[in-house]
mmCIF file of C-alpha atoms in Angstrom:
data_model
loop_
_atom_site.group_PDB
_atom_site.id
_atom_site.type_symbol
_atom_site.label_atom_id
_atom_site.label_comp_id
_atom_site.label_asym_id
_atom_site.label_seq_id
_atom_site.Cartn_x
_atom_site.Cartn_y
_atom_site.Cartn_z
ATOM 1 C CA MET A 1 -16.526 -18.910 -12.944
ATOM 2 C CA ASN A 2 -17.506 -15.599 -14.497
ATOM 3 C CA ARG A 3 -14.301 -14.297 -16.087
ATOM 4 C CA GLU A 4 -15.810 -11.204 -17.707
ATOM 5 C CA ASN A 5 -17.172 -9.541 -14.567
ATOM 6 C CA PRO A 6 -16.125 -11.697 -11.602
ATOM 7 C CA LEU A 7 -17.530 -11.234 -8.114
ATOM 8 C CA VAL A 8 -14.545 -11.405 -5.754
ATOM 9 C CA LEU A 9 -14.120 -11.075 -1.996
ATOM 10 C CA GLY A 10 -10.708 -9.819 -0.874
ATOM 11 C CA ILE A 11 -9.052 -10.333 2.516
ATOM 12 C CA GLU A 12 -6.212 -8.068 3.690
ATOM 13 C CA THR A 13 -4.419 -8.615 7.029
ATOM 14 C CA SER A 14 -0.822 -7.596 6.358
ATOM 15 C CA CYS A 15 -0.518 -5.172 9.274
ATOM 16 C CA ASP A 16 -2.963 -3.562 11.709
ATOM 17 C CA GLU A 17 -6.065 -3.231 9.530
ATOM 18 C CA THR A 18 -8.503 -6.057 8.915
ATOM 19 C CA GLY A 19 -9.774 -5.290 5.438
ATOM 20 C CA ILE A 20 -12.610 -7.044 3.631
ATOM 21 C CA GLY A 21 -13.624 -5.860 0.182
ATOM 22 C CA ILE A 22 -16.081 -7.104 -2.418
ATOM 23 C CA VAL A 23 -15.888 -6.089 -6.067
ATOM 24 C CA ARG A 24 -17.711 -7.057 -9.224
ATOM 25 C CA GLY A 25 -15.173 -6.639 -12.006
ATOM 26 C CA THR A 26 -13.980 -3.063 -11.484
ATOM 27 C CA THR A 27 -16.992 -1.882 -9.466
ATOM 28 C CA LEU A 28 -16.588 -1.566 -5.709
ATOM 29 C CA LEU A 29 -19.474 -3.092 -3.779
ATOM 30 C CA ALA A 30 -18.115 -3.082 -0.216
ATOM 31 C CA ASN A 31 -15.036 -1.898 1.631
ATOM 32 C CA VAL A 32 -15.001 -2.697 5.351
ATOM 33 C CA ILE A 33 -11.940 -1.875 7.471
ATOM 34 C CA ALA A 34 -11.509 -2.693 11.161
ATOM 35 C CA SER A 35 -8.375 -1.042 12.545
ATOM 36 C CA SER A 36 -6.537 -2.034 15.716
ATOM 37 C CA MET A 37 -4.594 1.257 15.740
ATOM 38 C CA ASP A 38 -6.003 2.358 19.095
ATOM 39 C CA GLU A 39 -4.597 -0.783 20.717
ATOM 40 C CA HIS A 40 -1.147 -0.181 19.212
ATOM 41 C CA ALA A 41 -1.174 3.474 20.275
ATOM 42 C CA ARG A 42 -0.617 2.298 23.869
ATOM 43 C CA TYR A 43 2.775 0.968 22.787
ATOM 44 C CA GLY A 44 3.763 3.759 20.395
ATOM 45 C CA GLY A 45 3.708 1.505 17.326
ATOM 46 C CA VAL A 46 2.376 -1.700 15.815
ATOM 47 C CA VAL A 47 2.876 -4.810 17.948
ATOM 48 C CA PRO A 48 2.717 -7.923 15.707
ATOM 49 C CA GLU A 49 1.084 -10.181 18.313
ATOM 50 C CA VAL A 50 -1.582 -7.588 19.084
ATOM 51 C CA ALA A 51 -2.274 -7.153 15.375
ATOM 52 C CA ALA A 52 -2.684 -10.896 14.798
ATOM 53 C CA ARG A 53 -5.072 -11.267 17.735
ATOM 54 C CA ALA A 54 -7.125 -8.302 16.517
ATOM 55 C CA HIS A 55 -7.442 -9.885 13.072
ATOM 56 C CA LEU A 56 -8.760 -13.068 14.649
ATOM 57 C CA GLU A 57 -11.400 -11.081 16.510
ATOM 58 C CA GLU A 58 -12.447 -8.846 13.625
ATOM 59 C CA LEU A 59 -12.394 -11.112 10.552
ATOM 60 C CA VAL A 60 -15.805 -12.728 10.845
ATOM 61 C CA PRO A 61 -17.661 -9.508 11.789
ATOM 62 C CA ALA A 62 -15.892 -7.687 8.931
ATOM 63 C CA ILE A 63 -16.870 -10.358 6.402
ATOM 64 C CA GLU A 64 -20.467 -10.256 7.614
ATOM 65 C CA ALA A 65 -20.516 -6.447 7.363
ATOM 66 C CA ALA A 66 -19.070 -6.507 3.834
ATOM 67 C CA VAL A 67 -21.609 -9.069 2.671
ATOM 68 C CA ALA A 68 -24.436 -6.982 4.131
ATOM 69 C CA GLU A 69 -23.073 -3.782 2.547
ATOM 70 C CA SER A 70 -22.706 -5.369 -0.885
ATOM 71 C CA GLY A 71 -26.091 -7.101 -0.854
ATOM 72 C CA ILE A 72 -24.656 -10.372 -2.175
ATOM 73 C CA ARG A 73 -24.524 -13.885 -0.735
ATOM 74 C CA LEU A 74 -21.237 -15.668 -0.121
ATOM 75 C CA GLU A 75 -22.498 -18.442 -2.380
ATOM 76 C CA ASP A 76 -22.629 -15.942 -5.262
ATOM 77 C CA LEU A 77 -18.879 -15.287 -5.192
ATOM 78 C CA ASP A 78 -16.728 -16.325 -8.127
ATOM 79 C CA ALA A 79 -13.484 -16.331 -6.124
ATOM 80 C CA ILE A 80 -11.648 -15.387 -2.945
ATOM 81 C CA ALA A 81 -8.505 -13.212 -3.035
ATOM 82 C CA VAL A 82 -6.103 -12.808 -0.118
ATOM 83 C CA THR A 83 -2.857 -11.038 0.699
ATOM 84 C CA SER A 84 -0.041 -13.585 0.913
ATOM 85 C CA GLY A 85 2.642 -10.959 1.582
ATOM 86 C CA PRO A 86 4.601 -8.882 2.278
ATOM 87 C CA GLY A 87 3.682 -7.892 5.817
ATOM 88 C CA LEU A 88 3.746 -9.123 9.404
ATOM 89 C CA ALA A 89 4.012 -12.917 9.373
ATOM 90 C CA GLY A 90 1.507 -13.592 12.150
ATOM 91 C CA ALA A 91 -1.029 -11.133 10.778
ATOM 92 C CA LEU A 92 -0.726 -12.587 7.274
ATOM 93 C CA MET A 93 -1.262 -16.114 8.598
ATOM 94 C CA VAL A 94 -4.656 -15.139 10.003
ATOM 95 C CA GLY A 95 -5.881 -13.841 6.654
ATOM 96 C CA VAL A 96 -4.412 -16.702 4.648
ATOM 97 C CA GLY A 97 -5.965 -19.288 6.955
ATOM 98 C CA ALA A 98 -9.363 -17.599 6.836
ATOM 99 C CA ALA A 99 -9.274 -17.292 3.038
ATOM 100 C CA LYS A 100 -8.428 -20.961 2.572
ATOM 101 C CA ALA A 101 -11.172 -22.018 4.968
ATOM 102 C CA LEU A 102 -13.719 -19.828 3.185
ATOM 103 C CA ALA A 103 -12.665 -21.085 -0.255
ATOM 104 C CA LEU A 104 -12.935 -24.710 0.846
ATOM 105 C CA ALA A 105 -16.267 -24.193 2.586
ATOM 106 C CA LEU A 106 -17.766 -22.460 -0.453
ATOM 107 C CA GLY A 107 -16.010 -24.554 -3.080
ATOM 108 C CA LYS A 108 -14.547 -21.435 -4.704
ATOM 109 C CA PRO A 109 -11.141 -20.809 -6.312
ATOM 110 C CA ILE A 110 -8.594 -18.733 -4.405
ATOM 111 C CA TYR A 111 -6.081 -16.135 -5.599
ATOM 112 C CA ALA A 112 -3.098 -15.387 -3.337
ATOM 113 C CA VAL A 113 -1.734 -11.963 -4.260
ATOM 114 C CA ASN A 114 0.926 -9.380 -3.476
ATOM 115 C CA HIS A 115 -0.010 -6.619 -1.045
ATOM 116 C CA LEU A 116 2.061 -3.933 -2.774
ATOM 117 C CA VAL A 117 0.650 -4.670 -6.220
ATOM 118 C CA GLY A 118 -2.777 -4.528 -4.596
ATOM 119 C CA HIS A 119 -2.178 -0.846 -3.842
ATOM 120 C CA VAL A 120 -1.783 -0.266 -7.576
ATOM 121 C CA GLY A 121 -4.868 -2.410 -8.230
ATOM 122 C CA ALA A 122 -6.977 -0.055 -6.113
ATOM 123 C CA ASP A 123 -6.762 2.475 -8.921
ATOM 124 C CA VAL A 124 -8.839 0.345 -11.313
ATOM 125 C CA LEU A 125 -11.915 0.443 -9.077
ATOM 126 C CA ARG A 126 -15.050 2.431 -9.814
ATOM 127 C CA LEU A 127 -17.041 3.714 -6.873
ATOM 128 C CA GLY A 128 -20.618 2.744 -7.605
ATOM 129 C CA GLU A 129 -21.533 3.476 -11.210
ATOM 130 C CA SER A 130 -19.181 6.445 -11.659
ATOM 131 C CA ASP A 131 -16.825 6.218 -14.601
ATOM 132 C CA THR A 132 -13.045 6.361 -14.286
ATOM 133 C CA VAL A 133 -10.330 6.501 -16.896
ATOM 134 C CA PRO A 134 -8.777 3.014 -17.115
ATOM 135 C CA LEU A 135 -5.260 2.600 -15.758
ATOM 136 C CA GLU A 136 -2.802 2.935 -18.633
ATOM 137 C CA TYR A 137 0.507 1.115 -19.006
ATOM 138 C CA PRO A 138 3.290 1.537 -18.364
ATOM 139 C CA THR A 139 2.973 3.621 -15.216
ATOM 140 C CA ILE A 140 5.339 4.574 -12.410
ATOM 141 C CA ALA A 141 3.826 3.847 -8.988
ATOM 142 C CA LEU A 142 5.028 5.451 -5.757
ATOM 143 C CA LEU A 143 3.779 3.496 -2.735
ATOM 144 C CA VAL A 144 4.238 5.182 0.643
ATOM 145 C CA SER A 145 3.012 3.650 3.899
ATOM 146 C CA GLY A 146 4.045 2.883 7.450
ATOM 147 C CA GLY A 147 5.886 -0.271 6.427
ATOM 148 C CA HIS A 148 6.775 0.285 2.776
ATOM 149 C CA THR A 149 8.231 2.987 0.577
ATOM 150 C CA SER A 150 8.614 1.627 -2.943
ATOM 151 C CA LEU A 151 8.962 2.906 -6.489
ATOM 152 C CA LEU A 152 7.590 0.539 -9.129
ATOM 153 C CA LEU A 153 7.493 0.327 -12.890
ATOM 154 C CA VAL A 154 4.152 -1.274 -13.770
ATOM 155 C CA ARG A 155 4.107 -2.523 -17.352
ATOM 156 C CA ASP A 156 1.066 -4.701 -16.682
ATOM 157 C CA LEU A 157 -0.820 -5.027 -13.395
ATOM 158 C CA THR A 158 -1.227 -8.795 -13.569
ATOM 159 C CA SER A 159 1.997 -9.902 -15.243
ATOM 160 C CA ASP A 160 4.838 -7.368 -15.217
ATOM 161 C CA VAL A 161 5.756 -5.241 -12.188
ATOM 162 C CA GLU A 162 9.372 -4.221 -11.590
ATOM 163 C CA LEU A 163 10.822 -2.826 -8.370
ATOM 164 C CA LEU A 164 12.916 0.239 -9.225
ATOM 165 C CA GLY A 165 13.760 1.230 -5.678
ATOM 166 C CA GLU A 166 12.700 1.069 -2.047
ATOM 167 C CA THR A 167 13.704 2.314 1.366
ATOM 168 C CA ILE A 168 16.969 0.930 2.682
ATOM 169 C CA ASP A 169 16.029 1.653 6.301
ATOM 170 C CA ASP A 170 12.923 3.362 7.715
ATOM 171 C CA ALA A 171 9.808 3.651 5.586
ATOM 172 C CA ALA A 172 8.393 7.164 5.258
ATOM 173 C CA GLY A 173 5.500 6.329 7.578
ATOM 174 C CA GLU A 174 7.902 5.021 10.215
ATOM 175 C CA ALA A 175 9.878 8.257 10.004
ATOM 176 C CA PHE A 176 6.700 10.259 10.609
ATOM 177 C CA ASP A 177 5.946 8.169 13.700
ATOM 178 C CA LYS A 178 9.485 8.536 15.093
ATOM 179 C CA VAL A 179 9.685 12.274 14.508
ATOM 180 C CA ALA A 180 6.259 12.707 16.083
ATOM 181 C CA ARG A 181 7.580 10.920 19.167
ATOM 182 C CA ILE A 182 10.595 13.267 19.239
ATOM 183 C CA LEU A 183 8.190 16.204 19.206
ATOM 184 C CA GLY A 184 6.070 14.728 21.997
ATOM 185 C CA MET A 185 3.165 13.667 19.789
ATOM 186 C CA PRO A 186 1.277 10.364 20.188
ATOM 187 C CA TYR A 187 1.098 7.489 17.693
ATOM 188 C CA PRO A 188 0.205 7.477 14.831
ATOM 189 C CA GLY A 189 2.501 10.311 13.917
ATOM 190 C CA GLY A 190 1.457 11.090 10.347
ATOM 191 C CA PRO A 191 -1.779 12.975 11.077
ATOM 192 C CA ARG A 192 -0.158 14.797 14.032
ATOM 193 C CA ILE A 193 2.814 15.972 11.967
ATOM 194 C CA ASP A 194 0.472 17.048 9.175
ATOM 195 C CA ALA A 195 -1.679 19.070 11.579
ATOM 196 C CA ALA A 196 1.300 20.749 13.258
ATOM 197 C CA ALA A 197 2.964 21.521 9.927
ATOM 198 C CA ALA A 198 -0.111 23.412 8.724
ATOM 199 C CA THR A 199 0.977 26.487 10.710
ATOM 200 C CA GLY A 200 4.737 26.016 10.275
ATOM 201 C CA ASP A 201 7.329 27.276 7.801
ATOM 202 C CA PRO A 202 8.604 24.455 5.567
ATOM 203 C CA ARG A 203 11.725 26.511 4.776
ATOM 204 C CA ALA A 204 12.636 27.265 8.392
ATOM 205 C CA ILE A 205 15.100 24.357 8.679
ATOM 206 C CA ARG A 206 16.958 22.639 5.860
ATOM 207 C CA PHE A 207 16.884 18.972 6.825
ATOM 208 C CA PRO A 208 18.833 16.476 4.664
ATOM 209 C CA ARG A 209 17.383 14.649 1.653
ATOM 210 C CA GLY A 210 18.632 11.076 1.956
ATOM 211 C CA LEU A 211 20.383 9.352 -0.968
ATOM 212 C CA SER A 212 20.129 12.420 -3.179
ATOM 213 C CA ARG A 213 23.792 13.449 -3.398
ATOM 214 C CA PRO A 214 25.596 12.763 -6.701
ATOM 215 C CA LYS A 215 27.697 9.972 -5.195
ATOM 216 C CA ASP A 216 24.517 8.188 -4.000
ATOM 217 C CA MET A 217 22.662 8.424 -7.284
ATOM 218 C CA ASP A 218 24.716 5.824 -9.141
ATOM 219 C CA GLU A 219 23.884 3.019 -6.716
ATOM 220 C CA HIS A 220 20.661 4.292 -5.146
ATOM 221 C CA ARG A 221 19.018 6.411 -7.836
ATOM 222 C CA TYR A 222 15.508 5.230 -6.951
ATOM 223 C CA ASP A 223 16.082 4.116 -3.347
ATOM 224 C CA PHE A 224 15.007 6.026 -0.259
ATOM 225 C CA SER A 225 16.473 6.566 3.204
ATOM 226 C CA PHE A 226 14.735 8.335 6.063
ATOM 227 C CA SER A 227 16.757 7.165 9.082
ATOM 228 C CA GLY A 228 19.315 9.954 8.701
ATOM 229 C CA LEU A 229 16.553 12.528 8.354
ATOM 230 C CA LYS A 230 14.942 11.320 11.561
ATOM 231 C CA THR A 231 18.293 11.500 13.360
ATOM 232 C CA SER A 232 18.906 15.007 12.024
ATOM 233 C CA VAL A 233 15.563 16.150 13.455
ATOM 234 C CA ALA A 234 16.394 14.551 16.801
ATOM 235 C CA ARG A 235 19.822 16.270 16.981
ATOM 236 C CA TRP A 236 18.299 19.641 16.035
ATOM 237 C CA VAL A 237 15.644 19.374 18.741
ATOM 238 C CA GLU A 238 18.195 18.219 21.342
ATOM 239 C CA HIS A 239 20.456 21.161 20.519
ATOM 240 C CA ARG A 240 17.599 23.615 21.109
ATOM 241 C CA GLU A 241 16.606 21.933 24.356
ATOM 242 C CA ASP A 242 20.220 21.801 25.633
ATOM 243 C CA ALA A 243 20.527 25.521 24.922
ATOM 244 C CA GLY A 244 17.360 26.178 26.905
ATOM 245 C CA GLU A 245 15.585 27.480 23.825
ATOM 246 C CA PRO A 246 11.978 26.661 22.889
ATOM 247 C CA VAL A 247 11.430 24.144 20.098
ATOM 248 C CA PRO A 248 9.301 25.591 17.270
ATOM 249 C CA VAL A 249 7.261 22.426 16.817
ATOM 250 C CA SER A 250 5.272 23.666 13.833
ATOM 251 C CA ASP A 251 8.399 24.745 11.946
ATOM 252 C CA VAL A 252 10.174 21.470 12.711
ATOM 253 C CA ALA A 253 7.140 19.464 11.579
ATOM 254 C CA ALA A 254 6.744 21.502 8.385
ATOM 255 C CA SER A 255 10.461 21.336 7.530
ATOM 256 C CA PHE A 256 10.618 17.605 8.188
ATOM 257 C CA ARG A 257 7.499 16.978 6.125
ATOM 258 C CA GLU A 258 8.914 19.080 3.283
ATOM 259 C CA ALA A 259 12.108 16.999 3.236
ATOM 260 C CA VAL A 260 10.135 13.742 3.005
ATOM 261 C CA VAL A 261 7.850 15.052 0.283
ATOM 262 C CA ASP A 262 10.753 16.518 -1.683
ATOM 263 C CA ILE A 263 12.781 13.331 -1.845
ATOM 264 C CA LEU A 264 9.763 11.119 -2.588
ATOM 265 C CA LEU A 265 8.567 13.184 -5.524
ATOM 266 C CA THR A 266 12.011 14.097 -6.861
ATOM 267 C CA LYS A 267 12.819 10.419 -7.316
ATOM 268 C CA ALA A 268 9.373 9.503 -8.604
ATOM 269 C CA VAL A 269 9.338 12.246 -11.251
ATOM 270 C CA ALA A 270 12.917 11.349 -12.213
ATOM 271 C CA ALA A 271 11.829 7.738 -12.773
ATOM 272 C CA CYS A 272 9.044 8.914 -15.076
ATOM 273 C CA ALA A 273 11.574 10.916 -17.108
ATOM 274 C CA ASP A 274 14.220 8.177 -17.179
ATOM 275 C CA TYR A 275 11.775 5.508 -18.375
ATOM 276 C CA GLY A 276 9.749 7.773 -20.643
ATOM 277 C CA VAL A 277 6.546 7.107 -18.699
ATOM 278 C CA PRO A 278 4.100 10.050 -18.790
ATOM 279 C CA ARG A 279 2.094 9.090 -15.717
ATOM 280 C CA LEU A 280 2.577 8.683 -11.960
ATOM 281 C CA LEU A 281 0.323 6.795 -9.558
ATOM 282 C CA LEU A 282 0.404 7.324 -5.787
ATOM 283 C CA GLY A 283 -0.699 4.732 -3.226
ATOM 284 C CA GLY A 284 -0.383 3.832 0.439
ATOM 285 C CA GLY A 285 -1.602 5.409 3.656
ATOM 286 C CA VAL A 286 0.918 8.278 3.694
ATOM 287 C CA ILE A 287 -0.763 9.607 0.533
ATOM 288 C CA ALA A 288 -3.345 11.045 2.954
ATOM 289 C CA ASN A 289 -0.702 13.672 3.776
ATOM 290 C CA ALA A 290 -2.035 16.962 2.426
ATOM 291 C CA ARG A 291 1.361 18.430 1.492
ATOM 292 C CA LEU A 292 2.400 15.304 -0.400
ATOM 293 C CA ARG A 293 -0.722 15.450 -2.564
ATOM 294 C CA GLN A 294 -0.335 19.197 -3.148
ATOM 295 C CA VAL A 295 3.311 18.991 -4.214
ATOM 296 C CA ALA A 296 2.596 15.901 -6.330
ATOM 297 C CA ILE A 297 0.067 17.930 -8.320
ATOM 298 C CA GLU A 298 2.537 20.807 -8.717
ATOM 299 C CA ARG A 299 5.485 18.602 -9.743
ATOM 300 C CA THR A 300 3.554 16.455 -12.202
ATOM 301 C CA ASP A 301 1.901 19.478 -13.791
ATOM 302 C CA ALA A 302 5.304 21.091 -14.253
ATOM 303 C CA ALA A 303 6.704 17.907 -15.810
ATOM 304 C CA GLY A 304 3.687 17.324 -18.053
ATOM 305 C CA LEU A 305 2.766 14.080 -16.304
ATOM 306 C CA THR A 306 -0.640 12.576 -15.581
ATOM 307 C CA LEU A 307 -1.163 12.044 -11.846
ATOM 308 C CA ARG A 308 -3.421 9.316 -10.504
ATOM 309 C CA ILE A 309 -4.423 9.098 -6.840
ATOM 310 C CA PRO A 310 -7.050 6.554 -5.760
ATOM 311 C CA PRO A 311 -9.733 7.749 -3.306
ATOM 312 C CA LEU A 312 -8.186 8.094 0.150
ATOM 313 C CA SER A 313 -10.411 5.285 1.448
ATOM 314 C CA LEU A 314 -8.563 2.972 -0.962
ATOM 315 C CA CYS A 315 -5.046 4.250 -0.206
ATOM 316 C CA THR A 316 -4.714 2.732 3.256
ATOM 317 C CA ASP A 317 -4.556 -1.066 3.554
ATOM 318 C CA ASN A 318 -7.920 -2.499 2.529
ATOM 319 C CA GLY A 319 -9.540 -5.638 1.203
ATOM 320 C CA ALA A 320 -11.056 -3.896 -1.812
ATOM 321 C CA MET A 321 -7.667 -3.482 -3.473
ATOM 322 C CA ILE A 322 -6.950 -7.188 -2.952
ATOM 323 C CA ALA A 323 -10.314 -8.134 -4.427
ATOM 324 C CA ALA A 324 -9.648 -5.759 -7.350
ATOM 325 C CA LEU A 325 -6.296 -7.402 -8.102
ATOM 326 C CA GLY A 326 -7.906 -10.846 -7.867
ATOM 327 C CA ALA A 327 -10.614 -9.767 -10.299
ATOM 328 C CA GLN A 328 -8.016 -8.415 -12.727
ATOM 329 C CA LEU A 329 -6.143 -11.726 -12.628
ATOM 330 C CA ILE A 330 -9.357 -13.588 -13.395
ATOM 331 C CA MET A 331 -10.333 -11.244 -16.232
ATOM 332 C CA ASN A 332 -6.880 -11.631 -17.763
ATOM 333 C CA GLY A 333 -7.145 -15.415 -17.821
ATOM 334 C CA HIS A 334 -4.891 -16.320 -14.884
ATOM 335 C CA GLU A 335 -5.560 -19.627 -13.154
ATOM 336 C CA PRO A 336 -6.303 -19.734 -9.384
ATOM 337 C CA SER A 337 -3.616 -20.365 -6.802
ATOM 338 C CA THR A 338 -3.113 -23.831 -5.438
ATOM 339 C CA LEU A 339 -3.650 -24.338 -1.722
ATOM 340 C CA ASP A 340 0.007 -24.897 -0.877
ATOM 341 C CA PHE A 341 0.840 -21.185 -0.525
ATOM 342 C CA GLY A 342 1.482 -19.600 2.842
ATOM 343 C CA ALA A 343 2.220 -16.250 4.437
ATOM 344 C CA ASP A 344 5.395 -14.678 3.050
ATOM 345 C CA SER A 345 6.498 -11.611 5.003
ATOM 346 C CA THR A 346 9.167 -10.737 2.421
ATOM 347 C CA LEU A 347 7.271 -11.537 -0.773
ATOM 348 C CA PRO A 348 8.999 -9.700 -3.663
ATOM 349 C CA VAL A 349 6.842 -7.267 -5.583
ATOM 350 C CA GLU A 350 7.623 -8.996 -8.872
ATOM 351 C CA GLN A 351 5.623 -12.000 -7.629
ATOM 352 C CA ILE A 352 2.140 -10.658 -8.290
ATOM 353 C CA GLN A 353 0.326 -13.948 -7.673
ATOM 354 C CA VAL A 354 1.525 -16.752 -5.413
ATOM 355 C CA ALA A 355 1.310 -20.445 -6.348
ATOM 356 C CA PRO A 356 -0.692 -20.091 -9.560
ATOM 357 C CA ALA A 357 -2.106 -23.385 -10.760
ATOM 358 C CA PRO A 358 -0.553 -24.724 -13.970
ATOM 359 C CA VAL A 359 -2.621 -24.326 -17.096
ATOM 360 C CA VAL A 360 -3.737 -27.776 -18.246
ATOM 361 C CA PRO A 361 -6.014 -28.810 -21.086
ATOM 362 C CA ALA A 362 -9.617 -29.305 -20.030
ATOM 363 C CA VAL A 363 -10.616 -32.952 -19.666
ATOM 364 C CA ARG A 364 -14.039 -34.461 -19.250
ATOM 365 C CA GLY A 365 -14.834 -34.982 -15.587
ATOM 366 C CA GLY A 366 -12.083 -32.592 -14.458
ATOM 367 C CA ASN A 367 -12.203 -29.484 -12.295
ATOM 368 C CA ASP A 368 -15.222 -27.361 -13.230
ATOM 369 C CA GLY A 369 -13.661 -24.148 -11.911
ATOM 370 C CA ASN A 370 -15.844 -24.063 -8.806
ATOM 371 C CA THR A 371 -13.468 -26.085 -6.662
ATOM 372 C CA PRO A 372 -10.180 -24.553 -5.442
ATOM 373 C CA ALA A 373 -7.256 -25.739 -7.517
ATOM 374 C CA GLY A 374 -5.490 -28.647 -5.894
ATOM 375 C CA VAL A 375 -8.653 -29.859 -4.183
ATOM 376 C CA THR A 376 -10.464 -32.943 -5.499
#
């Protein structure tokens, strides 16, 4: 196996996007995403069974498209990487099963990795031959998506990631979807709220900032809560409707968005100051929100911090970030995973790789590195 510049295929099926990515070291060769969002829109949110069935239908075509885009052959791969968790159990099982089958069929090692750490790993990728500044350590990472809102301290991408805080109820993306529904907007709510907020006044309504009061900061300094914010928006809208007054949708959307952005970045910048880390990395699908990116630039500039945001195509769930993390593990000397790992919907972020094979002295006639660990 080429450990200096490994060719890795990554499989990501943690939620509603079937992601296949191919990287060579830190260079992105292919990033194919097949989303089942339109199917979920009928139900107003992600339905786990629908997501799993969509992954089954899209995996093979997505792999074929990624191989064609990259110009490589499957036989050329050095390894397979796959999301083991966290995520929807049924959706994860589809990706894990496909990755194991592909590794066995090709006789390649497999790396089972953490979805959340993969979002950080996306930042190491180069698009084509363009140069990027390498990710420096330590870094604070703020991950914001439909299912996760997490604040991480990344001392080393492949060996030392610490969870500082996370949402204790709704993730930020879920809050966007629920508030959009309150305002009569279809799923997914994030883009609709963003569009409506563009013409609204973010100071029109002072919605609450969850877990930001002094009494909350001792126990939940880096945790997030958006359920109360969503409820506050609902009560405000109901009060206007009960009074027979029109609801200023743009102002509500802008004020809600401002509350989410404020609490996310206040806690993230505070973590940078508390830990003496001069850099902040953003990841996850909600990073596509225009106001979040704008305020992140303003806040980090004011605090003298370096801000890193991967290309938006690598912020949503994708296989390229999983392949990138797998490649980093290989380049840093980590052994492949054994084949006894499974889907873990609650995989802790500190577990960067699942079921790594033990390091054993090389023996004549032993595994040559081309066969998945645990397979003879």
